[in-house]
Coordinates of C-alpha atoms in Angstrom, one line a residue:
M1 CA -41.9 -13.3 -11.0
N2 CA -45.5 -12.1 -11.5
N3 CA -45.8 -10.7 -14.9
Q4 CA -46.2 -12.5 -18.2
E5 CA -43.3 -10.8 -19.9
D6 CA -40.8 -12.2 -17.5
I7 CA -42.2 -15.7 -18.0
H8 CA -42.0 -15.3 -21.7
E9 CA -38.4 -14.3 -21.5
K10 CA -37.5 -17.1 -19.1
Y11 CA -39.1 -20.0 -21.0
F12 CA -39.8 -18.9 -24.5
T13 CA -37.9 -17.4 -27.4
D14 CA -39.2 -15.1 -30.1
F15 CA -35.9 -15.2 -32.2
D16 CA -35.0 -11.6 -31.5
G17 CA -38.5 -10.4 -32.1
T18 CA -39.0 -12.1 -35.5
F19 CA -41.4 -14.9 -34.3
D20 CA -44.9 -13.5 -34.2
G21 CA -47.5 -16.2 -34.8
R22 CA -51.1 -17.1 -33.9
L23 CA -53.0 -20.3 -33.7
A24 CA -55.3 -20.2 -36.7
R25 CA -57.1 -23.5 -36.6
V26 CA -57.3 -26.8 -34.6
I27 CA -58.7 -29.6 -36.8
P28 CA -59.9 -32.8 -35.3
V29 CA -58.4 -35.9 -37.0
A30 CA -60.5 -39.0 -37.2
A31 CA -58.7 -42.2 -36.1
N32 CA -58.2 -44.8 -38.8
Y33 CA -59.1 -48.3 -37.7
T34 CA -59.6 -49.8 -41.2
S35 CA -56.4 -51.8 -41.0
E36 CA -54.1 -53.2 -38.3
W37 CA -51.2 -51.3 -39.9
A38 CA -53.0 -48.1 -40.9
G39 CA -50.8 -46.1 -38.6
S40 CA -51.8 -43.9 -35.7
A41 CA -52.4 -40.2 -35.9
A42 CA -52.7 -37.4 -33.5
R43 CA -56.2 -36.4 -32.5
Y44 CA -55.7 -32.9 -33.6
D45 CA -53.8 -31.0 -36.4
C46 CA -52.9 -27.5 -35.4
R47 CA -52.4 -24.7 -38.1
I48 CA -50.3 -21.7 -37.2
K49 CA -49.8 -18.5 -39.2
L50 CA -46.7 -16.2 -38.7
R51 CA -45.6 -12.9 -39.9
Y52 CA -42.9 -13.3 -42.6
N53 CA -39.3 -12.7 -41.7
K54 CA -36.3 -13.9 -43.9
E55 CA -34.1 -14.6 -40.8
L56 CA -36.9 -16.5 -39.1
M57 CA -37.3 -18.8 -42.1
A58 CA -33.6 -19.7 -41.7
Q59 CA -34.1 -20.7 -38.0
L60 CA -37.3 -22.5 -37.9
E61 CA -37.0 -26.3 -37.7
E62 CA -39.4 -29.2 -37.7
G63 CA -39.3 -30.8 -34.2
M64 CA -39.2 -27.5 -32.3
L65 CA -41.7 -27.4 -29.3
L66 CA -44.4 -24.7 -29.2
A67 CA -46.6 -23.6 -26.4
V68 CA -50.1 -22.0 -26.7
R69 CA -52.3 -20.9 -23.8
N70 CA -55.3 -23.3 -23.3
F71 CA -58.8 -23.3 -21.8
K72 CA -57.7 -25.0 -18.6
G73 CA -55.6 -22.0 -17.8
Q74 CA -58.8 -19.9 -17.7
S75 CA -60.5 -22.0 -15.1
K76 CA -61.4 -20.4 -11.8
K77 CA -58.8 -22.7 -10.0
S78 CA -56.0 -21.7 -12.3
E79 CA -56.9 -18.0 -12.0
K80 CA -57.1 -18.2 -8.1
E81 CA -53.7 -20.0 -7.9
K82 CA -52.2 -17.7 -10.7
I83 CA -51.3 -20.7 -12.8
Q84 CA -50.6 -20.4 -16.5
R85 CA -51.2 -23.5 -18.6
Y86 CA -50.0 -24.0 -22.1
T87 CA -50.7 -26.8 -24.6
V88 CA -47.5 -28.1 -25.9
M89 CA -47.1 -29.2 -29.6
V90 CA -44.3 -30.1 -31.9
I91 CA -43.7 -28.5 -35.4
S92 CA -44.3 -31.0 -38.2
K93 CA -44.2 -28.7 -41.3
V94 CA -43.1 -25.2 -42.1
W95 CA -43.5 -23.4 -45.4
P96 CA -43.7 -19.7 -46.6
L97 CA -46.6 -18.3 -48.6
H98 CA -46.6 -15.5 -51.2
Y99 CA -49.8 -13.6 -51.9
G100 CA -48.9 -13.1 -55.6
L101 CA -48.0 -16.7 -56.2
G102 CA -51.3 -17.8 -54.6
G103 CA -53.2 -16.1 -57.4
V104 CA -51.3 -17.9 -60.2
S105 CA -53.3 -20.5 -61.9
D106 CA -52.4 -23.1 -64.5
S107 CA -55.1 -21.6 -66.7
H108 CA -53.5 -18.2 -66.8
Y109 CA -51.5 -16.9 -69.8
Y110 CA -48.1 -18.7 -69.7
P111 CA -45.9 -15.5 -70.0
L112 CA -48.0 -13.9 -67.2
Q113 CA -47.4 -16.9 -64.9
M114 CA -43.7 -16.7 -65.6
E115 CA -43.6 -13.0 -65.0
I116 CA -45.3 -13.2 -61.6
I117 CA -43.1 -16.1 -60.5
E118 CA -39.9 -14.3 -61.4
Q119 CA -41.0 -11.1 -59.7
S120 CA -41.6 -12.9 -56.4
V121 CA -37.9 -13.9 -56.0
P122 CA -36.6 -10.5 -54.8
D123 CA -39.6 -10.4 -52.3
W124 CA -38.1 -13.4 -50.3
S125 CA -35.0 -11.2 -49.5
T126 CA -37.2 -8.6 -47.8
D127 CA -39.4 -8.6 -44.7
D128 CA -42.5 -7.6 -46.6
Q129 CA -45.3 -8.8 -44.4
S130 CA -48.1 -7.4 -46.6
T131 CA -47.4 -10.0 -49.4
M132 CA -45.8 -12.9 -47.5
M133 CA -46.6 -15.1 -44.6
V134 CA -45.2 -18.3 -42.9
Q135 CA -47.5 -21.2 -42.1
M136 CA -46.8 -24.3 -40.1
T137 CA -48.6 -27.4 -38.9
A138 CA -48.0 -28.8 -35.4
V139 CA -49.1 -31.9 -33.5
P140 CA -50.0 -31.8 -29.8
I141 CA -47.8 -34.1 -27.7
N142 CA -50.4 -34.6 -25.0
Y143 CA -48.6 -32.5 -22.4
D144 CA -49.4 -29.2 -20.7
L145 CA -46.7 -26.8 -19.6
V146 CA -47.9 -25.5 -16.2
I147 CA -46.2 -22.4 -14.8
D148 CA -47.0 -21.5 -11.1
A149 CA -47.2 -18.2 -9.4
K150 CA -43.5 -18.5 -8.4
G151 CA -42.4 -18.9 -12.1
D152 CA -41.5 -22.6 -11.7
F153 CA -42.7 -25.0 -14.4
E154 CA -43.7 -28.6 -14.7
F155 CA -45.2 -30.9 -17.5
R156 CA -48.4 -32.5 -16.8
K157 CA -49.7 -35.4 -18.9
G158 CA -52.8 -35.0 -20.9
F159 CA -54.3 -32.9 -23.7
S160 CA -55.9 -29.5 -23.2
Y161 CA -57.7 -27.6 -26.0
P162 CA -55.7 -24.5 -26.9
L163 CA -57.2 -21.1 -27.4
L164 CA -57.8 -20.3 -31.0
G165 CA -56.3 -17.1 -32.1
E166 CA -53.9 -17.1 -29.1
Q167 CA -50.2 -16.1 -29.5
V168 CA -47.9 -19.1 -30.1
H169 CA -44.5 -19.3 -28.3
V170 CA -41.4 -21.3 -29.1
I171 CA -39.9 -23.0 -26.0
N172 CA -36.3 -21.9 -25.7
L173 CA -33.0 -23.7 -25.5
E174 CA -32.6 -23.6 -21.8
T175 CA -36.1 -24.9 -21.1
I176 CA -35.7 -27.7 -23.7
D177 CA -32.5 -28.8 -22.0
R178 CA -34.3 -28.9 -18.6
I179 CA -37.3 -30.7 -20.0
Y180 CA -35.3 -33.6 -21.7
N181 CA -32.2 -33.8 -19.5
S182 CA -32.7 -32.7 -15.8
R183 CA -34.5 -35.8 -14.7
V184 CA -32.4 -38.2 -16.8
K185 CA -29.0 -36.6 -15.6
E186 CA -30.1 -37.1 -12.0
A187 CA -31.0 -40.7 -12.6
I188 CA -27.6 -41.5 -14.2
S189 CA -25.7 -39.3 -11.6
Y190 CA -24.2 -37.0 -14.2
T191 CA -23.7 -33.6 -12.8
K192 CA -21.5 -31.7 -15.3
S193 CA -23.0 -28.7 -17.1
T194 CA -20.6 -28.9 -20.0
T195 CA -21.0 -31.4 -22.9
S196 CA -18.6 -33.4 -25.0
S197 CA -18.7 -35.9 -27.8
D198 CA -16.0 -38.0 -26.0
P199 CA -17.8 -41.1 -24.8
K200 CA -15.5 -41.4 -21.8
K201 CA -16.2 -37.8 -20.7
D202 CA -19.9 -37.5 -21.4
P203 CA -22.7 -40.2 -21.5
R204 CA -24.8 -38.2 -24.0
V205 CA -26.4 -40.0 -26.9
G206 CA -25.9 -37.0 -29.2
T207 CA -27.4 -33.5 -29.7
L208 CA -30.9 -32.4 -30.4
R209 CA -31.6 -31.5 -34.1
M210 CA -33.2 -28.2 -32.9
F211 CA -32.1 -24.6 -33.1
L212 CA -29.5 -25.8 -35.7
E213 CA -28.6 -22.1 -36.5
S214 CA -27.6 -21.5 -32.9
D215 CA -24.0 -21.9 -31.8
E216 CA -25.1 -23.6 -28.6
Q217 CA -25.8 -27.4 -28.7
I218 CA -28.4 -29.2 -26.6
P219 CA -27.1 -32.7 -25.6
I220 CA -29.6 -35.5 -25.2
Y221 CA -29.3 -38.1 -22.5
V222 CA -31.2 -41.4 -21.8
D223 CA -31.6 -43.4 -18.7
F224 CA -29.3 -46.4 -19.4
N225 CA -30.9 -48.6 -16.7
K226 CA -34.3 -48.2 -18.2
L227 CA -33.1 -48.2 -21.8
L228 CA -31.6 -51.7 -21.2
R229 CA -34.1 -53.2 -18.9
Y230 CA -37.2 -52.2 -20.9
H231 CA -35.6 -53.0 -24.3
F232 CA -35.0 -50.7 -27.4
G233 CA -35.0 -50.9 -31.1
V234 CA -33.0 -49.1 -33.9
F235 CA -34.6 -49.0 -37.3
S236 CA -33.2 -47.5 -40.6
F237 CA -32.4 -48.5 -44.1
T238 CA -29.0 -50.0 -45.1
G239 CA -26.4 -47.2 -44.7
G240 CA -28.5 -45.2 -42.2
G241 CA -26.0 -45.7 -39.4
K242 CA -27.5 -48.4 -37.2
S243 CA -24.3 -50.0 -36.3
N244 CA -22.6 -46.6 -35.8
L245 CA -25.4 -45.6 -33.3
L246 CA -25.3 -49.0 -31.5
S247 CA -21.5 -48.9 -31.0
N248 CA -21.9 -45.4 -29.8
L249 CA -24.5 -46.4 -27.2
F250 CA -22.4 -49.4 -26.1
R251 CA -19.4 -47.2 -25.3
R252 CA -21.6 -44.9 -23.2
I253 CA -23.1 -47.9 -21.4
L254 CA -19.8 -49.5 -20.7
Y255 CA -18.0 -46.3 -19.5
H256 CA -20.9 -44.8 -17.5
D257 CA -22.8 -47.8 -16.3
K258 CA -20.3 -50.1 -14.5
D259 CA -22.8 -52.8 -13.7
T260 CA -23.8 -53.8 -17.2
K261 CA -22.7 -56.5 -19.6
L262 CA -23.2 -56.9 -23.3
V263 CA -23.8 -60.0 -25.5
I264 CA -23.7 -59.0 -29.2
F265 CA -24.9 -61.4 -31.8
D266 CA -22.9 -60.0 -34.6
I267 CA -23.9 -61.9 -37.8
S268 CA -22.2 -59.2 -40.0
C269 CA -18.9 -59.6 -38.2
E270 CA -18.3 -55.9 -37.8
Y271 CA -18.3 -55.1 -34.1
P272 CA -14.8 -56.3 -33.4
F273 CA -13.6 -53.3 -35.3
L274 CA -16.4 -50.9 -34.5
L275 CA -15.6 -51.4 -30.8
S276 CA -11.9 -52.0 -31.3
D277 CA -11.1 -49.2 -28.7
V278 CA -13.3 -51.1 -26.2
F279 CA -11.6 -54.4 -26.8
M280 CA -8.2 -52.8 -26.4
D281 CA -9.2 -51.3 -23.0
P282 CA -7.6 -53.2 -20.2
K283 CA -10.3 -51.9 -17.8
I284 CA -13.0 -53.7 -19.8
P285 CA -12.6 -57.5 -19.9
S286 CA -14.1 -58.8 -23.2
S287 CA -14.1 -61.7 -25.6
I288 CA -14.7 -62.1 -29.3
V289 CA -16.1 -65.4 -30.4
L290 CA -15.6 -66.5 -34.0
E291 CA -17.1 -69.2 -36.0
D292 CA -13.8 -70.9 -36.7
E293 CA -10.4 -70.7 -35.1
A294 CA -8.2 -67.8 -36.3
K295 CA -4.8 -69.4 -36.5
T296 CA -3.0 -66.1 -36.8
S297 CA -3.6 -62.4 -36.1
E298 CA -3.6 -61.7 -39.9
H299 CA -6.3 -64.3 -40.3
F300 CA -8.4 -62.6 -37.7
A301 CA -7.9 -59.1 -39.2
R302 CA -9.0 -60.3 -42.6
S303 CA -12.2 -61.9 -41.3
I304 CA -13.6 -58.7 -39.8
V305 CA -15.7 -56.3 -41.8
K306 CA -14.7 -52.6 -41.6
P307 CA -16.5 -49.4 -42.5
R308 CA -15.9 -48.1 -46.0
D309 CA -13.6 -45.3 -44.8
F310 CA -11.3 -47.7 -43.0
E311 CA -11.1 -50.5 -45.6
E312 CA -7.8 -49.1 -47.2
D313 CA -6.4 -47.9 -43.8
P314 CA -3.6 -50.3 -42.7
R315 CA -4.0 -49.1 -39.1
A316 CA -7.4 -50.9 -39.1
N317 CA -5.8 -54.3 -39.6
E318 CA -3.1 -53.4 -37.1
V319 CA -5.5 -52.6 -34.3
L320 CA -7.3 -55.9 -34.9
K321 CA -4.0 -57.8 -34.7
Q322 CA -3.3 -56.2 -31.3
I323 CA -6.7 -57.3 -30.1
Y324 CA -5.7 -60.9 -31.2
D325 CA -2.4 -60.6 -29.5
K326 CA -4.1 -59.6 -26.2
G327 CA -5.8 -63.0 -26.2
R328 CA -9.3 -61.7 -26.5
V329 CA -10.3 -63.8 -29.6
T330 CA -11.5 -67.3 -29.4
F331 CA -13.9 -69.5 -31.3
Y332 CA -17.1 -71.4 -30.8
N333 CA -16.6 -75.1 -30.0
R334 CA -19.5 -76.7 -31.9
P335 CA -20.1 -80.2 -30.5
L336 CA -19.2 -82.7 -33.3
T337 CA -21.1 -85.3 -31.4
Q338 CA -24.5 -84.2 -30.1
V339 CA -24.9 -85.2 -26.4
P340 CA -28.6 -85.6 -25.5
T341 CA -30.2 -83.2 -23.0
F342 CA -32.8 -84.2 -20.5
S343 CA -35.3 -82.3 -22.5
S344 CA -34.5 -84.1 -25.8
L345 CA -34.6 -87.4 -24.0
I346 CA -38.0 -86.7 -22.5
Q347 CA -39.3 -85.6 -26.0
E348 CA -37.9 -88.8 -27.4
M349 CA -39.8 -90.9 -24.7
R350 CA -43.1 -88.9 -25.3
T351 CA -42.9 -89.8 -29.0
L352 CA -42.5 -93.5 -28.2
R353 CA -45.4 -93.2 -25.7
S354 CA -47.6 -91.6 -28.4
D355 CA -46.7 -94.3 -30.9
S356 CA -47.7 -96.9 -28.3
S357 CA -51.0 -95.3 -27.4
G358 CA -53.0 -98.5 -28.3
R359 CA -51.1 -100.6 -25.7
P360 CA -51.8 -99.3 -22.1
N361 CA -49.0 -101.4 -20.5
Y362 CA -46.5 -99.8 -23.0
V363 CA -47.8 -96.3 -22.1
Q364 CA -47.5 -97.0 -18.3
A365 CA -44.0 -98.2 -18.8
M366 CA -42.9 -95.1 -20.6
D367 CA -44.7 -92.9 -18.0
A368 CA -42.6 -94.6 -15.3
I369 CA -39.4 -93.7 -17.1
I370 CA -40.5 -90.1 -17.8
D371 CA -41.4 -89.7 -14.1
F372 CA -37.9 -91.0 -13.1
V373 CA -36.2 -88.4 -15.4
G374 CA -38.3 -85.6 -13.9
S375 CA -37.7 -86.8 -10.4
Y376 CA -33.9 -87.0 -11.1
C377 CA -33.7 -83.4 -12.4
Q378 CA -35.7 -82.1 -9.4
T379 CA -33.6 -84.0 -6.9
T380 CA -30.2 -83.0 -8.4
G381 CA -31.3 -79.5 -9.3
T382 CA -30.5 -80.1 -13.0
S383 CA -32.2 -78.2 -15.7
E384 CA -34.0 -80.1 -18.5
H385 CA -31.8 -78.3 -20.9
D386 CA -28.5 -79.6 -19.4
E387 CA -26.7 -82.5 -21.0
I388 CA -27.0 -85.9 -19.5
D389 CA -24.0 -87.5 -17.7
M390 CA -22.6 -91.0 -16.8
D391 CA -24.3 -91.3 -13.4
F392 CA -27.7 -90.5 -15.0
I393 CA -27.2 -93.1 -17.8
D394 CA -26.4 -95.8 -15.3
K395 CA -29.7 -95.1 -13.3
L396 CA -31.7 -94.6 -16.5
D397 CA -30.6 -98.0 -17.9
S398 CA -31.5 -99.7 -14.7
I399 CA -34.9 -98.0 -14.3
A400 CA -35.8 -98.5 -18.0
T401 CA -35.0 -102.2 -18.0
Q402 CA -37.0 -102.7 -14.7
A403 CA -40.0 -100.9 -16.2
M404 CA -40.0 -103.3 -19.2
E405 CA -40.2 -106.3 -16.9
T406 CA -42.8 -104.7 -14.5
Y407 CA -45.2 -103.8 -17.3
K408 CA -44.6 -107.0 -19.4
V409 CA -43.5 -105.2 -22.5
N410 CA -42.9 -107.6 -25.5
E411 CA -39.3 -108.2 -26.3
K412 CA -39.9 -107.5 -30.0
A413 CA -41.5 -104.1 -29.4
T414 CA -39.7 -100.8 -30.3
V415 CA -40.2 -99.6 -26.8
Y416 CA -38.4 -102.6 -25.4
A417 CA -35.5 -102.2 -27.7
W418 CA -35.2 -98.5 -26.8
A419 CA -35.3 -99.1 -23.1
T420 CA -32.8 -101.9 -23.0
T421 CA -30.1 -100.1 -25.0
R422 CA -29.8 -96.9 -22.8
S423 CA -26.2 -98.0 -21.8
T424 CA -25.1 -97.2 -25.3
L425 CA -25.4 -93.5 -24.5
K426 CA -22.1 -93.8 -22.6
G427 CA -20.5 -94.3 -25.9
V428 CA -22.0 -91.0 -27.2
L429 CA -20.6 -89.2 -24.2
T430 CA -17.2 -90.7 -24.6
R431 CA -16.9 -89.8 -28.3
A432 CA -18.1 -86.2 -27.5
Q433 CA -15.4 -85.9 -24.9
K434 CA -12.7 -87.2 -27.3
A435 CA -13.9 -84.9 -30.0
K436 CA -13.6 -81.8 -27.8
R437 CA -11.5 -79.1 -29.3
S438 CA -10.1 -75.8 -27.9
G439 CA -12.4 -72.8 -28.1
V440 CA -15.5 -72.1 -25.9
T441 CA -18.6 -74.2 -25.4
I442 CA -22.1 -72.9 -24.6
K443 CA -21.4 -73.7 -20.9
E444 CA -18.1 -71.7 -21.0
L445 CA -19.9 -68.8 -22.7
M446 CA -22.4 -68.6 -20.0
M447 CA -19.7 -68.8 -17.4
K448 CA -18.1 -65.8 -19.0
L449 CA -21.3 -63.9 -18.2
S450 CA -21.0 -64.7 -14.6
G451 CA -17.2 -63.9 -14.6
P452 CA -15.4 -60.5 -15.2
E453 CA -16.2 -60.2 -18.9
R454 CA -18.3 -57.2 -19.7
V455 CA -18.6 -57.7 -23.5
V456 CA -19.0 -61.0 -25.4
C457 CA -19.1 -60.4 -29.1
I458 CA -20.3 -63.5 -31.1
S459 CA -19.1 -62.7 -34.6
I460 CA -20.5 -65.7 -36.6
A461 CA -21.7 -65.3 -40.1
D462 CA -23.4 -68.7 -40.4
P463 CA -27.2 -68.0 -39.6
D464 CA -27.9 -71.6 -38.3
T465 CA -25.0 -71.6 -35.9
I466 CA -25.6 -68.1 -34.5
R467 CA -29.4 -68.8 -34.1
D468 CA -28.6 -72.0 -32.2
L469 CA -26.4 -69.9 -29.9
V470 CA -29.3 -67.4 -29.5
I471 CA -31.7 -70.1 -28.5
K472 CA -29.4 -71.8 -26.0
M473 CA -27.8 -68.7 -24.5
T474 CA -31.0 -66.7 -23.9
S475 CA -32.8 -69.7 -22.5
A476 CA -29.9 -70.5 -20.1
A477 CA -29.7 -66.9 -19.0
L478 CA -33.4 -66.8 -18.1
R479 CA -33.2 -70.2 -16.3
Y480 CA -30.2 -69.1 -14.3
R481 CA -31.7 -65.8 -13.3
K482 CA -35.1 -67.3 -12.3
K483 CA -33.3 -70.0 -10.2
S484 CA -31.0 -67.5 -8.5
F485 CA -33.4 -64.6 -8.2
E486 CA -30.7 -62.2 -9.4
I487 CA -31.2 -59.0 -11.4
K488 CA -27.6 -57.7 -11.4
P489 CA -25.5 -57.3 -13.3
Q490 CA -27.8 -56.2 -16.2
I491 CA -27.1 -58.1 -19.4
L492 CA -28.0 -56.6 -22.7
F493 CA -28.6 -59.1 -25.6
V494 CA -28.1 -57.3 -29.0
F495 CA -29.6 -58.7 -32.2
D496 CA -28.2 -56.7 -35.1
E497 CA -29.7 -57.6 -38.5
A498 CA -32.8 -58.7 -36.5
Q499 CA -34.6 -60.1 -39.5
E500 CA -32.2 -63.0 -39.3
F501 CA -33.4 -63.8 -35.8
I502 CA -37.0 -62.8 -35.2
P503 CA -39.1 -63.0 -38.4
S504 CA -42.9 -63.7 -38.0
N505 CA -44.9 -66.8 -38.9
V506 CA -42.0 -69.2 -39.4
S507 CA -41.2 -72.7 -38.2
G508 CA -38.2 -74.8 -37.6
Q509 CA -35.0 -73.3 -36.2
L510 CA -36.0 -69.8 -37.2
G511 CA -39.3 -70.2 -35.3
Q512 CA -37.5 -71.5 -32.3
C513 CA -35.1 -68.5 -32.4
S514 CA -37.9 -66.0 -32.8
A515 CA -39.8 -67.6 -29.8
A516 CA -36.6 -67.6 -27.7
V517 CA -36.0 -63.9 -28.2
E518 CA -39.7 -63.2 -27.6
R519 CA -39.5 -65.1 -24.3
L520 CA -36.3 -63.2 -23.3
L521 CA -38.0 -59.8 -23.9
R522 CA -41.2 -60.8 -22.3
Q523 CA -39.7 -62.2 -19.1
G524 CA -36.2 -60.7 -19.0
R525 CA -37.0 -57.3 -17.5
K526 CA -37.9 -58.9 -14.2
Y527 CA -34.4 -60.5 -14.0
G528 CA -32.2 -57.7 -15.4
L529 CA -32.0 -59.0 -18.9
G530 CA -32.6 -56.6 -21.8
G531 CA -32.8 -56.8 -25.5
A532 CA -31.7 -54.5 -28.4
I533 CA -33.2 -55.0 -31.9
A534 CA -31.6 -53.4 -35.0
T535 CA -32.9 -53.9 -38.5
Q536 CA -33.5 -52.1 -41.8
R537 CA -36.9 -53.8 -42.5
I538 CA -39.3 -54.1 -39.6
A539 CA -42.6 -54.8 -41.5
Y540 CA -42.2 -58.7 -41.3
L541 CA -40.7 -59.0 -37.8
N542 CA -42.4 -60.9 -35.0
T543 CA -44.9 -58.1 -33.9
N544 CA -45.1 -59.6 -30.3
I545 CA -41.4 -58.7 -30.0
M546 CA -41.9 -55.2 -31.4
Q547 CA -44.5 -54.6 -28.7
Q548 CA -42.0 -55.2 -26.0
L549 CA -39.8 -52.3 -26.9
H550 CA -40.1 -49.2 -24.8
T551 CA -37.5 -47.1 -26.6
F552 CA -36.8 -46.7 -30.3
F553 CA -34.5 -44.8 -32.7
V554 CA -35.9 -44.4 -36.2
G555 CA -33.8 -43.2 -39.1
T556 CA -34.8 -43.1 -42.7
L557 CA -37.3 -45.9 -43.8
P558 CA -38.0 -45.4 -47.4
R559 CA -40.9 -47.9 -47.5
P560 CA -44.2 -46.4 -46.4
Y561 CA -45.3 -49.7 -45.0
D562 CA -42.4 -49.8 -42.6
R563 CA -43.2 -46.3 -41.3
T564 CA -46.9 -47.2 -40.7
V565 CA -45.7 -50.2 -38.7
V566 CA -43.6 -47.9 -36.5
S567 CA -46.5 -45.4 -36.2
S568 CA -49.0 -48.1 -35.2
S569 CA -46.6 -49.9 -32.8
F570 CA -45.3 -46.8 -31.0
Q571 CA -48.2 -44.2 -31.4
I572 CA -46.1 -41.7 -33.4
D573 CA -47.9 -39.5 -35.9
L574 CA -47.1 -40.3 -39.5
S575 CA -46.4 -36.6 -40.3
I576 CA -43.6 -36.7 -37.7
L577 CA -42.2 -39.9 -39.1
D578 CA -42.2 -38.6 -42.6
K579 CA -39.6 -36.0 -41.5
T580 CA -37.1 -38.9 -41.1
L581 CA -37.1 -39.2 -45.0
E582 CA -35.0 -36.1 -45.0
F583 CA -32.5 -37.4 -42.5
P584 CA -28.8 -37.9 -43.4
P585 CA -27.0 -40.9 -41.9
G586 CA -26.6 -40.3 -38.1
S587 CA -29.9 -38.4 -37.5
W588 CA -32.7 -40.2 -35.6
L589 CA -36.1 -39.8 -34.3
L590 CA -35.9 -40.8 -30.6
S591 CA -38.9 -41.7 -28.5
S592 CA -39.4 -43.6 -25.3
Y593 CA -42.1 -44.6 -22.9
I594 CA -39.6 -44.6 -20.0
A595 CA -36.0 -43.8 -20.7
T596 CA -36.1 -40.1 -21.7
G597 CA -37.0 -36.9 -19.9
L598 CA -40.4 -36.5 -21.5
D599 CA -42.2 -39.9 -21.9
N600 CA -43.5 -40.8 -25.3
V601 CA -42.6 -37.5 -26.9
P602 CA -40.6 -37.8 -30.2
V603 CA -37.5 -35.7 -30.6
F604 CA -35.1 -35.4 -33.5
V605 CA -31.5 -36.3 -32.5
K606 CA -28.1 -36.1 -34.3
A607 CA -26.1 -39.0 -32.8
D608 CA -22.4 -38.6 -32.1
N609 CA -20.3 -40.2 -34.8
S610 CA -18.6 -43.5 -33.6
E611 CA -16.1 -43.3 -36.5
D612 CA -14.6 -40.1 -35.0
V613 CA -13.8 -42.1 -31.9
L614 CA -12.2 -44.9 -34.0
K615 CA -10.1 -42.3 -35.8
Q616 CA -8.9 -40.8 -32.6
H617 CA -8.1 -44.3 -31.3
L618 CA -6.0 -45.2 -34.4
N619 CA -4.2 -41.9 -34.2
S620 CA -3.3 -42.6 -30.5
L621 CA -1.9 -45.9 -31.5
N622 CA 0.5 -44.3 -34.0
Q623 CA 1.6 -41.8 -31.3
N624 CA 2.4 -44.6 -29.0

């Protein structure tokens, strides 16, 4: 392959000869540093002019990739090696121009204005290129398409200034497929050339919103290992399809990545139904944890939220009852009597030490007891977050009493009263053991993650209870992985309605929960622990957590401030993000620093509909 025509035919499309455009202008765009949330913009804004064609207007879509020859392709090295280099850019806006309408002014005689406007309508049905033109803007994606002398191509990172006046090419379906999918399909070991919306047959996320007029669909795949390990976010307004997309992703992960577990913090109580086919699957061990015990299957079915299209469908309750009958539903056993942990005990002692700062002998006595607790944890391999036991209480009581005598603490002092009453903690342990109900404790939940369960769905609507679980489970998972030096199986912690877990600048339990999730996302990737964040309002979330996300899906965000936060956090041009305002539910802007075939390049995606899978599942139950 040596001639340019063959290369154009292999990698580009001109829509059957209708696409004929030139790069008219390249406008440098100044960066805006006036505000932290001003939003990032591309360095250049490219203007392209095309000859008008009515069929072309029906096929052009924002999000298509364009290629224009650049100055690097004219270097001596490129000419010697017969390399062709193209600057790649993505279409951000497309609009037609009419010469006659351009001359209409508001100051003209009104009947004349209306006459000219009316007479322009028939022109759009022709291909009259003397009076009409198509104009578009495009944003460089900071990649070059490099084609060697053999006709093979690769993408190279970096911006090259395109040749003004040069012909513009649209990258075709086959090349787009190879760009986005060849590397990812190899990473996930998916070799089929056909595509399907069935999650068991195909691990695709959905299809590209590109070449919509074409009968052929381009699937889009992500590297699940990198998606989970380096965290991802899903952002859209209420009703935009966040839960639909997440449940769709979860099915693909469970069916096509056998070494991954999910922990879903489901404050909306909707995933037991959204993943009902998964919970019914005997090959996927799973548990649903409720806030209170569901005495009957009917009680369980009534407590679960269902999508609007399934609210009146009796089969929805029937499938939930079958999940209950399979024994996959339990509830959280909240401790009625709080047993102290080693950490809470140490904190208690440090408070007493601080209150006694004016008496050196009291301080030394408390230091001796604190040293004992630390030594005990180290010797026994106990974590400071574990609950104390009877053996520890006996030793603590002896050491504390001895310290009071050694350092001559006054019998009337608060420190003395505290130290000589440690044996009373045995009564706390005894009451806690008697008060234990059925259900699962934190310890048993963590054991499930070490066992066969692949999905643990915690469907608890009470914010305080579920936040407490987030704090304890994420901390316990990190401690265990650090101690055991394990990275498998991968565990994905999912925080739907993330504004309930990770707000910024808060204190109390909310602050502890936000800090726990931040710690998980900062440290978890080293230990095979990932995080997924989903919310409709991202502007006031913990920004440190947002910066940890390497992949994100953005739906419609009506508030400009939310879009500028996404633009600033993920380096996406606002003109691209504004396109999401036109998206129907189920359409997303996908970009990733690591999990897609082209790093940090936004692409418009139509996700597969999770509700279609649910309908098929309900229909199959009727047939059985």
